[in-house]
């Protein structure tokens, strides 16, 4: 739980510090996420087990992901509640990504309209939680494999 909280805090802080370079901020966030999961697995192994198997490493990684995702979703909810223009930025980002997919304009505009109807701080936090859980589970799997192979 502690490593999930620390990782969540760093995932919020690192991109904020690197906000002047968006690509570097995203890479920094991903690196912090992966390092936090790997470090939690490593600390668990050193504290409790001499040898850790994949399932145990995956459990620790997923627990870290769960707490990290909750903290990031809570932070997102607070930020969107304090400044609703963050929702507009997310919607415009979604619209830009739809245009790059070369969808028919009617279909793209209807998808954006549906997103605007659903978009609220709670829905945004749910999206952030789900996306962080998905990404985190992939990273937890990678970190578990790394921990098993790099003994």
Short mmCIF file of C-alpha atoms in Angstrom, two decimals:
data_model
loop_
_atom_site.label_atom_id
_atom_site.label_comp_id
_atom_site.label_asym_id
_atom_site.label_seq_id
_atom_site.Cartn_x
_atom_site.Cartn_y
_atom_site.Cartn_z
CA UNK A 1 0.00 0.00 0.00
CA UNK A 2 2.81 2.40 0.86
CA UNK A 3 4.56 1.86 -2.46
CA UNK A 4 1.27 2.39 -4.29
CA UNK A 5 0.83 5.72 -2.50
CA UNK A 6 4.39 6.80 -3.19
CA UNK A 7 4.15 5.73 -6.83
CA UNK A 8 0.84 7.56 -7.23
CA UNK A 9 2.30 10.73 -5.76
CA UNK A 10 5.33 10.53 -8.01
CA UNK A 11 3.13 9.85 -11.05
CA UNK A 12 1.39 13.13 -10.31
CA UNK A 13 4.53 15.09 -9.44
CA UNK A 14 6.95 14.02 -12.18
CA UNK A 15 4.75 15.08 -15.12
CA UNK A 16 4.00 18.35 -13.32
CA UNK A 17 7.73 19.04 -13.00
CA UNK A 18 8.38 18.05 -16.62
CA UNK A 19 5.31 19.79 -18.06
CA UNK A 20 7.45 22.00 -20.30
CA UNK A 21 8.32 18.89 -22.37
CA UNK A 22 5.13 16.82 -22.85
CA UNK A 23 6.84 13.79 -24.39
CA UNK A 24 9.38 13.70 -21.57
CA UNK A 25 6.59 14.08 -19.01
CA UNK A 26 4.76 11.04 -20.40
CA UNK A 27 7.95 8.99 -20.49
CA UNK A 28 8.75 10.09 -16.94
CA UNK A 29 5.30 9.06 -15.75
CA UNK A 30 5.66 5.64 -17.34
CA UNK A 31 9.16 5.20 -15.89
CA UNK A 32 7.95 6.15 -12.40
CA UNK A 33 5.05 3.72 -12.68
CA UNK A 34 7.28 0.85 -13.76
CA UNK A 35 9.97 1.65 -11.18
CA UNK A 36 7.37 1.84 -8.39
CA UNK A 37 5.94 -1.56 -9.26
CA UNK A 38 9.37 -3.16 -9.62
CA UNK A 39 10.61 -1.65 -6.37
CA UNK A 40 7.52 -2.86 -4.48
CA UNK A 41 8.09 -6.39 -5.79
CA UNK A 42 11.76 -6.20 -4.85
CA UNK A 43 11.03 -4.93 -1.33
CA UNK A 44 8.41 -7.64 -0.80
CA UNK A 45 10.87 -10.31 -1.86
CA UNK A 46 13.63 -8.98 0.41
CA UNK A 47 11.30 -8.61 3.36
CA UNK A 48 9.40 -11.87 3.24
CA UNK A 49 10.78 -14.37 0.80
CA UNK A 50 14.13 -15.55 -0.33
CA UNK A 51 12.77 -16.67 -3.68
CA UNK A 52 9.68 -15.21 -5.32
CA UNK A 53 7.63 -16.82 -8.06
CA UNK A 54 5.69 -15.13 -10.84
CA UNK A 55 2.30 -15.33 -9.13
CA UNK A 56 3.57 -13.75 -5.91
CA UNK A 57 5.33 -10.99 -7.84
CA UNK A 58 2.18 -10.36 -9.89
CA UNK A 59 0.05 -10.10 -6.72
CA UNK A 60 2.36 -7.47 -5.23
CA UNK A 61 2.49 -5.63 -8.54
CA UNK A 62 -1.29 -5.59 -8.91
CA UNK A 63 -1.76 -4.40 -5.33
CA UNK A 64 0.64 -1.54 -6.04
CA UNK A 65 -1.27 -0.78 -9.25
CA UNK A 66 -4.59 -0.73 -7.39
CA UNK A 67 -3.46 1.86 -4.85
CA UNK A 68 -1.63 3.92 -7.47
CA UNK A 69 -4.72 4.00 -9.69
CA UNK A 70 -6.96 5.07 -6.81
CA UNK A 71 -4.63 7.96 -5.95
CA UNK A 72 -4.35 9.11 -9.57
CA UNK A 73 -8.15 8.92 -10.04
CA UNK A 74 -8.74 10.88 -6.84
CA UNK A 75 -6.24 13.53 -7.95
CA UNK A 76 -7.92 13.71 -11.36
CA UNK A 77 -11.33 14.16 -9.73
CA UNK A 78 -10.01 17.01 -7.58
CA UNK A 79 -8.28 18.73 -10.50
CA UNK A 80 -11.35 18.53 -12.74
CA UNK A 81 -13.62 19.72 -9.95
CA UNK A 82 -11.37 22.70 -9.22
CA UNK A 83 -10.85 23.62 -12.89
CA UNK A 84 -13.53 22.35 -15.32
CA UNK A 85 -11.44 23.52 -18.30
CA UNK A 86 -9.43 20.30 -17.83
CA UNK A 87 -12.48 18.42 -19.14
CA UNK A 88 -12.52 20.64 -22.22
CA UNK A 89 -8.84 19.91 -22.83
CA UNK A 90 -9.52 16.17 -22.59
CA UNK A 91 -12.48 16.47 -24.96
CA UNK A 92 -10.43 18.42 -27.50
CA UNK A 93 -7.67 15.80 -27.26
CA UNK A 94 -10.26 13.10 -27.93
CA UNK A 95 -11.61 15.07 -30.88
CA UNK A 96 -8.12 15.49 -32.33
CA UNK A 97 -7.44 11.77 -32.04
CA UNK A 98 -10.73 11.02 -33.81
CA UNK A 99 -9.78 13.33 -36.68
CA UNK A 100 -6.48 11.51 -37.09
CA UNK A 101 -8.41 8.24 -37.53
CA UNK A 102 -10.08 9.59 -40.70
CA UNK A 103 -13.58 8.79 -39.48
CA UNK A 104 -16.56 10.31 -41.28
CA UNK A 105 -17.28 13.74 -39.81
CA UNK A 106 -20.83 12.79 -38.73
CA UNK A 107 -19.58 9.79 -36.81
CA UNK A 108 -16.75 11.74 -35.17
CA UNK A 109 -19.04 14.61 -34.16
CA UNK A 110 -21.62 12.20 -32.70
CA UNK A 111 -18.89 10.49 -30.65
CA UNK A 112 -17.66 13.84 -29.34
CA UNK A 113 -21.23 14.86 -28.49
CA UNK A 114 -21.76 11.63 -26.57
CA UNK A 115 -18.53 12.19 -24.67
CA UNK A 116 -19.58 15.74 -23.76
CA UNK A 117 -22.91 14.44 -22.42
CA UNK A 118 -21.20 11.83 -20.24
CA UNK A 119 -18.26 13.92 -19.14
CA UNK A 120 -18.31 14.84 -15.48
CA UNK A 121 -15.59 14.85 -12.82
CA UNK A 122 -16.69 11.43 -11.54
CA UNK A 123 -16.74 9.93 -15.04
CA UNK A 124 -13.32 11.42 -15.77
CA UNK A 125 -11.93 9.91 -12.56
CA UNK A 126 -13.42 6.54 -13.54
CA UNK A 127 -11.73 6.75 -16.95
CA UNK A 128 -8.43 7.61 -15.28
CA UNK A 129 -8.80 4.73 -12.82
CA UNK A 130 -9.60 2.20 -15.55
CA UNK A 131 -6.82 3.35 -17.86
CA UNK A 132 -4.26 3.30 -15.03
CA UNK A 133 -5.40 -0.16 -13.95
CA UNK A 134 -5.07 -1.44 -17.52
CA UNK A 135 -1.64 0.09 -18.07
CA UNK A 136 -0.53 -0.91 -14.58
CA UNK A 137 -1.53 -4.54 -15.05
CA UNK A 138 0.60 -4.70 -18.20
CA UNK A 139 3.51 -3.08 -16.36
CA UNK A 140 3.02 -5.38 -13.36
CA UNK A 141 3.26 -8.37 -15.67
CA UNK A 142 6.43 -6.99 -17.28
CA UNK A 143 7.98 -6.20 -13.89
CA UNK A 144 7.09 -9.65 -12.57
CA UNK A 145 8.75 -11.29 -15.56
CA UNK A 146 11.79 -9.05 -15.12
CA UNK A 147 12.03 -9.86 -11.42
CA UNK A 148 11.86 -13.60 -12.07
CA UNK A 149 14.41 -13.54 -14.90
CA UNK A 150 16.87 -11.00 -13.45
CA UNK A 151 17.28 -12.57 -10.02
#
